[in-house]
Tab-separated table of C-alpha atoms in Angstrom:
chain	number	residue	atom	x	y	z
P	14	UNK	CA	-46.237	9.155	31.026
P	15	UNK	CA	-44.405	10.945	33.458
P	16	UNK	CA	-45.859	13.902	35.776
P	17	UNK	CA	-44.830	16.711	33.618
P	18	UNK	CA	-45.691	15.052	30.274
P	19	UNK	CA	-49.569	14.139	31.887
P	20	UNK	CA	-50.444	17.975	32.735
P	21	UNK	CA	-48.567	19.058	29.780
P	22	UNK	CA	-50.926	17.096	27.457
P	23	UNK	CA	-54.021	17.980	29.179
P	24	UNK	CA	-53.053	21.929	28.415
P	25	UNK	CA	-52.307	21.216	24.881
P	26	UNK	CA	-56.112	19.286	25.054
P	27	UNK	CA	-57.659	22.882	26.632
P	28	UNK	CA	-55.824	24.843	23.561
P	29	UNK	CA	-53.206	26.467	26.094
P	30	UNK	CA	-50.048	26.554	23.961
P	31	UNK	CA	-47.755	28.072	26.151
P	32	UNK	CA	-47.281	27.940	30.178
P	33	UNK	CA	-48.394	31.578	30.303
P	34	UNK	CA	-51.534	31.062	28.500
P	35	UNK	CA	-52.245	28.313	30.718
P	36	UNK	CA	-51.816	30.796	34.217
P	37	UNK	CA	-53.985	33.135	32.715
P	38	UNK	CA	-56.893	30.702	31.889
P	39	UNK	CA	-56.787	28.871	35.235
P	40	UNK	CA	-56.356	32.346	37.034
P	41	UNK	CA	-59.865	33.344	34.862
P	42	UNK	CA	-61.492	30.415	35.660
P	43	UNK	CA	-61.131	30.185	39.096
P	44	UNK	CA	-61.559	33.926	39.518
P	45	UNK	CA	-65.190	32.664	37.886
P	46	UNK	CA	-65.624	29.308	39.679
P	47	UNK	CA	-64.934	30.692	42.865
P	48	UNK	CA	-65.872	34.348	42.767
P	49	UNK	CA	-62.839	35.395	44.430
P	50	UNK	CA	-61.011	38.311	42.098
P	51	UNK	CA	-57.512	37.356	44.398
P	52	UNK	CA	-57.247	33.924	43.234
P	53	UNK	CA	-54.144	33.571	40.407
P	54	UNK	CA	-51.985	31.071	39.350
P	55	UNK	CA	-48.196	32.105	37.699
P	56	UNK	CA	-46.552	31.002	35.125
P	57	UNK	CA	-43.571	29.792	37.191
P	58	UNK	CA	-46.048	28.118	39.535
P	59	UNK	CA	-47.549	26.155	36.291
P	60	UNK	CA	-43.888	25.580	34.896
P	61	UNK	CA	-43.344	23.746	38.327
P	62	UNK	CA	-46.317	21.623	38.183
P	63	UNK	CA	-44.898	20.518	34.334
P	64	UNK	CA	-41.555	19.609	36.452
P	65	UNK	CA	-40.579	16.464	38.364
P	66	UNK	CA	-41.748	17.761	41.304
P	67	UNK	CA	-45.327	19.338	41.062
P	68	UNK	CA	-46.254	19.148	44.704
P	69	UNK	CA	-49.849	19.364	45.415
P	70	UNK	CA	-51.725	22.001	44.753
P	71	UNK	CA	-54.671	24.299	47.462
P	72	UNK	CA	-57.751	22.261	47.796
P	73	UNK	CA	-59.442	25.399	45.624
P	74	UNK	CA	-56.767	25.363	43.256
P	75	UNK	CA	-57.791	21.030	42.595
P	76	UNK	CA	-61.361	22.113	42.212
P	77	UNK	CA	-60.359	25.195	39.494
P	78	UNK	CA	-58.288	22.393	38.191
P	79	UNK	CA	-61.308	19.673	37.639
P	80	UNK	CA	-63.132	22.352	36.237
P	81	UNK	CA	-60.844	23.721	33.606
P	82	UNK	CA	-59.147	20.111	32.807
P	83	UNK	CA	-62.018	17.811	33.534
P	84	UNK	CA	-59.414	15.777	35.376
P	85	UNK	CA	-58.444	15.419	39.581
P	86	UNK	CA	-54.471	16.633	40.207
P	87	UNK	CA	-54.152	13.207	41.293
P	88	UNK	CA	-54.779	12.186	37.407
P	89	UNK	CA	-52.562	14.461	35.802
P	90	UNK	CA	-49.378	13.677	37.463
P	91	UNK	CA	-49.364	15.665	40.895
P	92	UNK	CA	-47.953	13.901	44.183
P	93	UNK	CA	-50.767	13.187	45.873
P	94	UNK	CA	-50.494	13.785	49.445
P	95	UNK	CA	-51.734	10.636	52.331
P	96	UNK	CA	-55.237	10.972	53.499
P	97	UNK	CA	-56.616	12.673	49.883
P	98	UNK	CA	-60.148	12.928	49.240
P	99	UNK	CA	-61.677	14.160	46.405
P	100	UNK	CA	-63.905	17.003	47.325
P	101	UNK	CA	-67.654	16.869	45.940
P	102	UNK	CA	-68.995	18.631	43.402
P	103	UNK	CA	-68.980	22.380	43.928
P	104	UNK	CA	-71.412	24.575	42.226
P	105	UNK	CA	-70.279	28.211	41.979
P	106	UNK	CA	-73.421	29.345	43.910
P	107	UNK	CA	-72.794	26.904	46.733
P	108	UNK	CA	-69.019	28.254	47.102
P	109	UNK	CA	-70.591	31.863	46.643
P	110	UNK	CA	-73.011	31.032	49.494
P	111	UNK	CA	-71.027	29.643	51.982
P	112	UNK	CA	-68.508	32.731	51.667
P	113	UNK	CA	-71.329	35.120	52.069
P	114	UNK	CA	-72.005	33.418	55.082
P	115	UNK	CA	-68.784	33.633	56.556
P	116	UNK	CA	-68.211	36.874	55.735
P	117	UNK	CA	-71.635	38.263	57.264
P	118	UNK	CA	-72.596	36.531	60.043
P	119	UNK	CA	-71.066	38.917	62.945
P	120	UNK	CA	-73.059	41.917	61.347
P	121	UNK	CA	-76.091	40.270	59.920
P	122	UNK	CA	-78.069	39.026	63.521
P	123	UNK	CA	-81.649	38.866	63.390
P	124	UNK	CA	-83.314	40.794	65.607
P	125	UNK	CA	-85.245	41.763	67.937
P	126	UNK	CA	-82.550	41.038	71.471
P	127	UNK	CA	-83.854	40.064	74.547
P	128	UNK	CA	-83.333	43.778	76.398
P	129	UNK	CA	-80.818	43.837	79.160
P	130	UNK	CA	-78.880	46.594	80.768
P	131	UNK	CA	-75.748	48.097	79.543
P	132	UNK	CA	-73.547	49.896	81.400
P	133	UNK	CA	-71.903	53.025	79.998
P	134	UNK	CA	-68.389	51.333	81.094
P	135	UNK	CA	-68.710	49.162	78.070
P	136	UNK	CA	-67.842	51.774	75.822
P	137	UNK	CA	-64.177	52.428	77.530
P	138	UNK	CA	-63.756	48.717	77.370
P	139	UNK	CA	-64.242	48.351	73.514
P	140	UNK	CA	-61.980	51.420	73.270
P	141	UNK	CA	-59.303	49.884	74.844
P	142	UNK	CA	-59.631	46.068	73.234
P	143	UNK	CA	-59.507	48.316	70.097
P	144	UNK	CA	-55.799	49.550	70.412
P	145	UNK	CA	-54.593	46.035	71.618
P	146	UNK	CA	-56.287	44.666	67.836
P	147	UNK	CA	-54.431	47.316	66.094
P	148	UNK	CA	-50.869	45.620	67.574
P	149	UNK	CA	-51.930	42.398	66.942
P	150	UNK	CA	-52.443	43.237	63.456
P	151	UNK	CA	-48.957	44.440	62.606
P	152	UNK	CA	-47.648	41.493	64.400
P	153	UNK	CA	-50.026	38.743	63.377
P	154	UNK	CA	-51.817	39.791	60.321
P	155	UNK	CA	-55.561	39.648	59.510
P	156	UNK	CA	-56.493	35.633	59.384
P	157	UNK	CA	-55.617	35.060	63.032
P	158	UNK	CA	-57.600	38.202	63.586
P	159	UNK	CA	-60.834	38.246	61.761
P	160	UNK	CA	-62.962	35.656	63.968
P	161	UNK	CA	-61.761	37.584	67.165
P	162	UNK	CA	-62.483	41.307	65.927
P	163	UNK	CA	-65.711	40.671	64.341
P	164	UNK	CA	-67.198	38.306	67.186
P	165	UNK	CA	-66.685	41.392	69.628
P	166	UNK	CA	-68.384	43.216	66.600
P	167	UNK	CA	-71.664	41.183	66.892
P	168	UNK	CA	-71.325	41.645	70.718
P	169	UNK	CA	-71.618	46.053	70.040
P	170	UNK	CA	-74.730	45.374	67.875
P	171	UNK	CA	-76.311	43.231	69.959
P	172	UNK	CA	-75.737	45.440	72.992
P	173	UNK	CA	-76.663	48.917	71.042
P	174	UNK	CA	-80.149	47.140	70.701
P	175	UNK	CA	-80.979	47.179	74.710
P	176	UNK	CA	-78.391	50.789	75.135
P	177	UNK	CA	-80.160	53.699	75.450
P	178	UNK	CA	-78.934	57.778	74.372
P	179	UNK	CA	-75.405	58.503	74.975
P	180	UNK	CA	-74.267	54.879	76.001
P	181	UNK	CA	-76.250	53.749	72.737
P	182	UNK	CA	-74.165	56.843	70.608
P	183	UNK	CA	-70.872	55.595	72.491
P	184	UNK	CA	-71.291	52.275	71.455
P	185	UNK	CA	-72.381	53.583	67.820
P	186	UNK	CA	-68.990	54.712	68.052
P	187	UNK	CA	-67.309	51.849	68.950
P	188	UNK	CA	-68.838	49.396	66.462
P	189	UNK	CA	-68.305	51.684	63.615
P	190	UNK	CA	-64.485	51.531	64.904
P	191	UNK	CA	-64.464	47.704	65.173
P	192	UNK	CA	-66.354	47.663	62.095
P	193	UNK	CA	-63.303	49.777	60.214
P	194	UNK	CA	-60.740	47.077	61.493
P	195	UNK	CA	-62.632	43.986	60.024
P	196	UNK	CA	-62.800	45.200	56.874
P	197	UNK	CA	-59.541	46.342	56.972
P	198	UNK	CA	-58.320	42.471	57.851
P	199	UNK	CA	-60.408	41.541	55.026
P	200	UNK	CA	-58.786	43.722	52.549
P	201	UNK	CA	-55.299	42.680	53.775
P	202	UNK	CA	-56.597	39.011	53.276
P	203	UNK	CA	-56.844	39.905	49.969
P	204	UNK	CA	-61.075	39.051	50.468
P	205	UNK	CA	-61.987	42.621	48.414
P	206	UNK	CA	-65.766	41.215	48.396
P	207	UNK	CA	-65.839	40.697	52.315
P	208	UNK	CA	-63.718	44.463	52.467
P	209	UNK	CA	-66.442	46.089	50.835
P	210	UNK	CA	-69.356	44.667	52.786
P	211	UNK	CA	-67.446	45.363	55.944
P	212	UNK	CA	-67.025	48.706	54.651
P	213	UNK	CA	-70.519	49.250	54.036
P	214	UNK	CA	-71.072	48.182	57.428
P	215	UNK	CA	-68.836	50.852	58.712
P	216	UNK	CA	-70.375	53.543	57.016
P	217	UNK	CA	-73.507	52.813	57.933
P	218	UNK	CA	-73.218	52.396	61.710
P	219	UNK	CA	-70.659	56.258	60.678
P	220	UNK	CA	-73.933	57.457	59.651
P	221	UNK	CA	-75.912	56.054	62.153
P	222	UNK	CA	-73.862	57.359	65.381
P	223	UNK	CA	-74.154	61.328	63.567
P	224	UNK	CA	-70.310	61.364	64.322
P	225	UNK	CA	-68.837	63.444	61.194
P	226	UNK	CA	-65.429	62.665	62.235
P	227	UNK	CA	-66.881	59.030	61.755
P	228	UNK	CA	-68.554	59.213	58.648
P	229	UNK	CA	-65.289	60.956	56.991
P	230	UNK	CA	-63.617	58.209	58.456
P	231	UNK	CA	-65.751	55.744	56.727
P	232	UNK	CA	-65.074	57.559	53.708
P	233	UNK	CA	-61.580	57.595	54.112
P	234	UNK	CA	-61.832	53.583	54.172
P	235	UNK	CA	-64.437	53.501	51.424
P	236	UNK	CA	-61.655	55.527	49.429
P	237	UNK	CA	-58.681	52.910	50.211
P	238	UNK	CA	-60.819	49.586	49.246
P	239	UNK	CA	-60.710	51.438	45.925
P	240	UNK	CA	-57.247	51.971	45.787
P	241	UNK	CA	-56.580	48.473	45.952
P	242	UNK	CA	-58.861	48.077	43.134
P	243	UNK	CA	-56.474	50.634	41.568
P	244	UNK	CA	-59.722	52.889	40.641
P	245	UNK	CA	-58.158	56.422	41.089
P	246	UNK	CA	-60.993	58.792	40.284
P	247	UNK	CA	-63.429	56.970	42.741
P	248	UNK	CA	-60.293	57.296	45.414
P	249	UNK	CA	-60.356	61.481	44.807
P	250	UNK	CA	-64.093	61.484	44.777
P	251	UNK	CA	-64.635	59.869	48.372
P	252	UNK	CA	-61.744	61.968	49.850
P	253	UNK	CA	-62.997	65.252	48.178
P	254	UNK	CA	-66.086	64.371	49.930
P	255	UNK	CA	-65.109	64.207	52.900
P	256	UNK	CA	-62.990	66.638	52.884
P	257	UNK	CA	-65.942	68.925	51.757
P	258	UNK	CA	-66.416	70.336	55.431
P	259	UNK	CA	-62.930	70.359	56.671
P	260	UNK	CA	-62.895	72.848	59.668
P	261	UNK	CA	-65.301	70.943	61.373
P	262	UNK	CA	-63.179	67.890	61.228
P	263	UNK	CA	-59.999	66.809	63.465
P	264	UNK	CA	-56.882	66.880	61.935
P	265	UNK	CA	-56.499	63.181	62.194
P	266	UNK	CA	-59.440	62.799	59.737
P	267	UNK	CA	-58.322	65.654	57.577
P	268	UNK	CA	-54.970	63.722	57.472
P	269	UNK	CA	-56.067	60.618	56.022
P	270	UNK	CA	-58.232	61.871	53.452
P	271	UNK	CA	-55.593	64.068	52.157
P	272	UNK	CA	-52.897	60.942	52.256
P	273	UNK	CA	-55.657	59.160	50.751
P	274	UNK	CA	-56.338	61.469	47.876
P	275	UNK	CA	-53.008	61.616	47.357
P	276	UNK	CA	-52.678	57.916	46.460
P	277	UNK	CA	-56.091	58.569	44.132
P	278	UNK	CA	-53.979	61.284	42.663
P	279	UNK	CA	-51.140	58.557	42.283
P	280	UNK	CA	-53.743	56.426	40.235
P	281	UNK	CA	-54.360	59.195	38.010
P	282	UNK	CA	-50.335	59.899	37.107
P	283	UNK	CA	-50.397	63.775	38.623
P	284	UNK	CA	-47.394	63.392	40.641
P	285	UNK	CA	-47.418	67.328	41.738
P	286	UNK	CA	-50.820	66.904	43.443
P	287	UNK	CA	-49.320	64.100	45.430
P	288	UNK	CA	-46.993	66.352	46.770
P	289	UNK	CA	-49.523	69.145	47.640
P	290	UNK	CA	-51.561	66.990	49.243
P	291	UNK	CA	-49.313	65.449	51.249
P	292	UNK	CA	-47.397	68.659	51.829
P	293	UNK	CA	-50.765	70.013	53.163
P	294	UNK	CA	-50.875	67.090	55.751
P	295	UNK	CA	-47.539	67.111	57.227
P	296	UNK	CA	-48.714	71.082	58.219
P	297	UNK	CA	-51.667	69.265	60.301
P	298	UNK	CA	-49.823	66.520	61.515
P	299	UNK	CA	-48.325	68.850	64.696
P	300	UNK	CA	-52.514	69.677	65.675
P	301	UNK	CA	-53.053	65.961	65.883
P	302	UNK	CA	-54.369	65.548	69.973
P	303	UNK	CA	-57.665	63.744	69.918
P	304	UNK	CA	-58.347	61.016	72.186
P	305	UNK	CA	-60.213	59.030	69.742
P	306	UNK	CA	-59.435	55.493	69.879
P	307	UNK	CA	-59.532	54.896	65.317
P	308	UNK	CA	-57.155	55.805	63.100
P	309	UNK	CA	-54.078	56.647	64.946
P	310	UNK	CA	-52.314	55.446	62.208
P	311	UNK	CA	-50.512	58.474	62.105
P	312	UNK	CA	-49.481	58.636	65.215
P	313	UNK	CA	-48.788	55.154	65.537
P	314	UNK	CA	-46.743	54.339	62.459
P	315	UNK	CA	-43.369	55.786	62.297
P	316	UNK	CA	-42.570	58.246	58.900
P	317	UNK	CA	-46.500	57.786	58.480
P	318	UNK	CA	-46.391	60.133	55.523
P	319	UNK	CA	-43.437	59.198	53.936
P	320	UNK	CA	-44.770	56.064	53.684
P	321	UNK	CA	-47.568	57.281	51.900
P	322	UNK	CA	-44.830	59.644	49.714
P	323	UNK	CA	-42.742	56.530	48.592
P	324	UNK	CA	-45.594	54.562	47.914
P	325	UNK	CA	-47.064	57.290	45.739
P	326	UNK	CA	-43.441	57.624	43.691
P	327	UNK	CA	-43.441	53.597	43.381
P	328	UNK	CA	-46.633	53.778	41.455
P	329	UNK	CA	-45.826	56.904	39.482
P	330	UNK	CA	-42.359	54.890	38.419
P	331	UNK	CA	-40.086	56.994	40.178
P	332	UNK	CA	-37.677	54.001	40.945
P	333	UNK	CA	-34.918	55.894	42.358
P	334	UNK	CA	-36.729	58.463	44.739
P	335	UNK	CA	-38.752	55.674	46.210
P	336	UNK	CA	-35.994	53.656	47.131
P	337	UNK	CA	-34.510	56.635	48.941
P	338	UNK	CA	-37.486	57.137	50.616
P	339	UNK	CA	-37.965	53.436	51.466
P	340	UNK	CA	-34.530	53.125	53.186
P	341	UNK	CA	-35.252	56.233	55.369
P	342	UNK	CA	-38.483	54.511	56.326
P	343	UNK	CA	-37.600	51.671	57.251
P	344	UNK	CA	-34.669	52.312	59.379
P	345	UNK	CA	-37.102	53.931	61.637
P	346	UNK	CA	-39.773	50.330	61.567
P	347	UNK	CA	-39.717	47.859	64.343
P	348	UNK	CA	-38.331	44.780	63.686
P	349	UNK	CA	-41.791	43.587	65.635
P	350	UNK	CA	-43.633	45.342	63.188
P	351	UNK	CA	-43.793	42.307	60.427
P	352	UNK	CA	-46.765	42.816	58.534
P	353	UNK	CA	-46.433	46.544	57.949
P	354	UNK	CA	-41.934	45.952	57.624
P	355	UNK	CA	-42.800	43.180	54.849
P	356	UNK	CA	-45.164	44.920	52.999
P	357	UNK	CA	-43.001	48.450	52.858
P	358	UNK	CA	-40.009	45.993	51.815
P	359	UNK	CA	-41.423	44.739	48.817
P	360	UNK	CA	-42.199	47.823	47.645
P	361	UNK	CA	-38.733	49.049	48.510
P	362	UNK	CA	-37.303	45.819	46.285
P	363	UNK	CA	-39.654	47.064	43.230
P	364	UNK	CA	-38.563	51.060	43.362
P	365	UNK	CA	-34.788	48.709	43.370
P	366	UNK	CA	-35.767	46.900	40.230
P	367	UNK	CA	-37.277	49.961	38.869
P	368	UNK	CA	-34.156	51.649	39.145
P	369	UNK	CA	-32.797	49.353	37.411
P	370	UNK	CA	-30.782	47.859	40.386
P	371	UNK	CA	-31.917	43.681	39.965
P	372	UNK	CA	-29.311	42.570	42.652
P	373	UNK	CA	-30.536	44.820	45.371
P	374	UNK	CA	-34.213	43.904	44.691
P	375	UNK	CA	-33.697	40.228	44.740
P	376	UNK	CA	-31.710	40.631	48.293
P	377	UNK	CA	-34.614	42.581	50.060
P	378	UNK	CA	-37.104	39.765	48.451
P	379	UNK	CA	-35.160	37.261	50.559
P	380	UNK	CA	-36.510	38.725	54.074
P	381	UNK	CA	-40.203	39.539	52.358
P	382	UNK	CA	-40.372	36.168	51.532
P	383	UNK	CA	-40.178	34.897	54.764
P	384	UNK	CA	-41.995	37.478	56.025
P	385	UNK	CA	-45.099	36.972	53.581
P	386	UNK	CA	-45.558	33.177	54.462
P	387	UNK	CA	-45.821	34.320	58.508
P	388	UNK	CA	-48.201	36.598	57.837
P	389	UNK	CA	-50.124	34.995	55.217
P	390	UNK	CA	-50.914	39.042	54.127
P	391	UNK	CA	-53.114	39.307	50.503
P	392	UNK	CA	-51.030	42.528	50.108
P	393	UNK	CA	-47.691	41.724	50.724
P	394	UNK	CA	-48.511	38.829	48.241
P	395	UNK	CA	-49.330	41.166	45.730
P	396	UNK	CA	-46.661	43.618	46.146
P	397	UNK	CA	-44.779	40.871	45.363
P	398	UNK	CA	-46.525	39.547	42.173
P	399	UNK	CA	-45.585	43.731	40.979
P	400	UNK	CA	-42.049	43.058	41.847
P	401	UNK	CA	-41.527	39.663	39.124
P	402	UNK	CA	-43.663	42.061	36.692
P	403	UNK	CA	-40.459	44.694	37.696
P	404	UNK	CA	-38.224	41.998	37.350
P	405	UNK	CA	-39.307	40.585	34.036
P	406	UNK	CA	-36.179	41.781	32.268
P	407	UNK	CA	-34.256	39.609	34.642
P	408	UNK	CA	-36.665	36.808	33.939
P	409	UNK	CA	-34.292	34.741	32.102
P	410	UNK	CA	-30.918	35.794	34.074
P	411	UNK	CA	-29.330	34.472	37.090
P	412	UNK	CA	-30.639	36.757	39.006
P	413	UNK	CA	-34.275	36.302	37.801
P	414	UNK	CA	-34.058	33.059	38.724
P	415	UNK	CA	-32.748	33.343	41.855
P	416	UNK	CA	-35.934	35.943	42.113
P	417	UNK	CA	-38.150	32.819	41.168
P	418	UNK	CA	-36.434	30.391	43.954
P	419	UNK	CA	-37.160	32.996	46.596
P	420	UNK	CA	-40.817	33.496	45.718
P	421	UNK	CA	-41.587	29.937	45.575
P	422	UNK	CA	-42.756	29.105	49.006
P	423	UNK	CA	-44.937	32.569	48.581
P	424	UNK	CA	-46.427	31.170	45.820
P	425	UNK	CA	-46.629	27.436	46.942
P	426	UNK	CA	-50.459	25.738	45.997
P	427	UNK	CA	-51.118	28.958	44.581
């Protein structure tokens, strides 16, 4: 038998007529197996593994594999790469375990501390480690991040157990800030399960440090984990919340839960109250002059609202006004700024395909590409799994498969 002809029978064996059927039953049962919602398998990736040259797949991917099939990659036709060994056994509550684990361990310390002193200076020093994380971010992405940002985490708590009134508040402060970014890497890791503990976290130290400005913060995080989960009345709930006593907050707060509702409102199709609410934030965006060291996005990120504007229009399917908005964006991005230039890019290539403009999408895709396997960024991965859903119409066409070439390394042990 050859490669193709081995995993090809096995799928016929599982009942999985077609390619497509067999993508979405591995991308179920691994989504299962390994309680990770992220984890997915294409149909092009499958295809490839029916081809002459299969590659190897993730070492998660050969477990999902065994489990579905009954049957190592290694036995169905893959090229086994030097130095294989089977893993063992993995029980779903022993993988579900060990990423609890991994996920917790900066914020769940047992206490009591031994008590030491803590100087007030500490507080100014996580302040200004905070803004050098939020650089690294756009140029590294979360995974080189996480261990870094959430070890300085556990340092906060540990240290707000000895501090005592305002250093204790200060560092309150700080840890709910730190607290933010982790789960922030986590979401962009495409970990949703790790984003929403983190964000728990966050509100809770928010709540905690009696900062409102801090707890409509945590809100306004609480409100984009659920954004990604495409849940737009939960999005408009948190941000109306927080919202609820808006003259006692900063603009910068204000500002985010109105960009935020406005994604929410996205969700929902109501395309005029995205342009209210965003209208209503570029008004605020001139009283923006805190010194608060979180959530400077908006001062930090060129076209900050735009961005939020042509993002809105991509997911209402208004093709052509995103694209215009996208390429006034973008000409005003740092080349340094990968993560953040990548992920704006692939949206830009969907409004393209949207608008019925295949050629254009399939040239921007070329740079996100590249861009995507740097970065190793959950999101950028998936704004590129909505462009081949854009692109479907092209599936069969030159151009689609030029689409499909491009995407492969993205995609590779997927």
């Amino acid at each position: 038998m050859s490669r193709n002809d081995a995993l090809r029978a096995a799928r016929l064996r599982a009942g999985w007529r077609t390619i497509e059927a067999a993508a979405i039953a591995i991308t179920d049962r691994g989504q299962q197996l390994l309680d990770d919602r992220q984890f997915s398998v294409s149909a092009r990736t499958w295809r490839r593994w029916e081809g002459d040259r299969p590659g190897w797949p993730a070492e998660e991917t050969a477990i999902v594999i065994h489990d579905a099939l009954g049957r190592w990659p290694e036995e169905l036709g893959f090229s086994t790469p030097p130095g294989w060994i089977r893993p063992e056994h993995h029980e779903e509550a022993d993988v579900r375990r060990r990423a609890f684990v991994g996920v917790t361990a900066a914020a769940l310390v047992a206490g009591p501390v031994a008590p030491q002193h803590v100087d007030p200076a500490l507080i100014d020093y996580f302040q200004q480690q905070l803004e050098g994380h939020y650089r690294a971010d756009m140029f590294l992405g979360p995974h080189d991040l996480i261990g870094t940002v959430s070890a300085q985490y556990q340092l906060i708590d540990k240290l707000v157990r000895s501090a005592k009134g305002e250093t204790r508040r200060g560092l309150l402060r700080a840890g709910a800030a730190y607290a933010a970014l982790v789960g922030w890497l986590y979401q962009d890791a495409g970990d949703m399960e790790g984003a929403a503990f983190w964000r728990g976290v966050t509100q809770e130290i928010a709540v905690r440090s009696r900062d409102r400005h801090l707890i409509g913060y945590s809100l306004v995080n609480q409100a984009q984990m659920r954004t990604d989960l495409g849940d737009g009345h939960a999005v408009v709930d948190l941000c109306q919340v927080a919202l609820e006593d808006a003259d006692r907050l900063v603009p910068k707060v204000r500002i985010m839960a109105m960009q935020q509702q406005a994604h929410g409102a996205s969700l929902t199709g109501e395309r005029r109250t995205v342009d209210q609410l965003l209208d209503q934030a570029d008004r605020l965006l001139p009283r923006v002059d805190d010194d608060l060291p979180w959530g400077n996005a908006c001062r930090r990120t060129p076209g900050y609202l735009e961005v939020q504007r042509a993002t809105c229009y991509g997911r209402l399917g208004l093709g052509a006004e995103a694209g215009s908005l996208w390429a006034q964006v973008l000409a005003g991005v740092p080349e340094t700024a990968r993560r953040d230039r990548g992920v704006y890019m692939a949206r830009q290539a969907t409004a393209a395909a949207v608008a019925r403009e295949p050629d254009q999408a399939v040239e921007i895709a070329r740079t996100v590409a590249t861009i995507a396997v740097e970065t190793r960024s959950a999101r950028m991965r998936r704004e590129l799994v909505t462009l081949e859903r854009a692109m479907r119409p092209w599936q069969d066409a030159p151009v689609g498969q030029d689409l499909a070439e491009i995407l492969e390394p993205v995609t590779e042990g997927s």
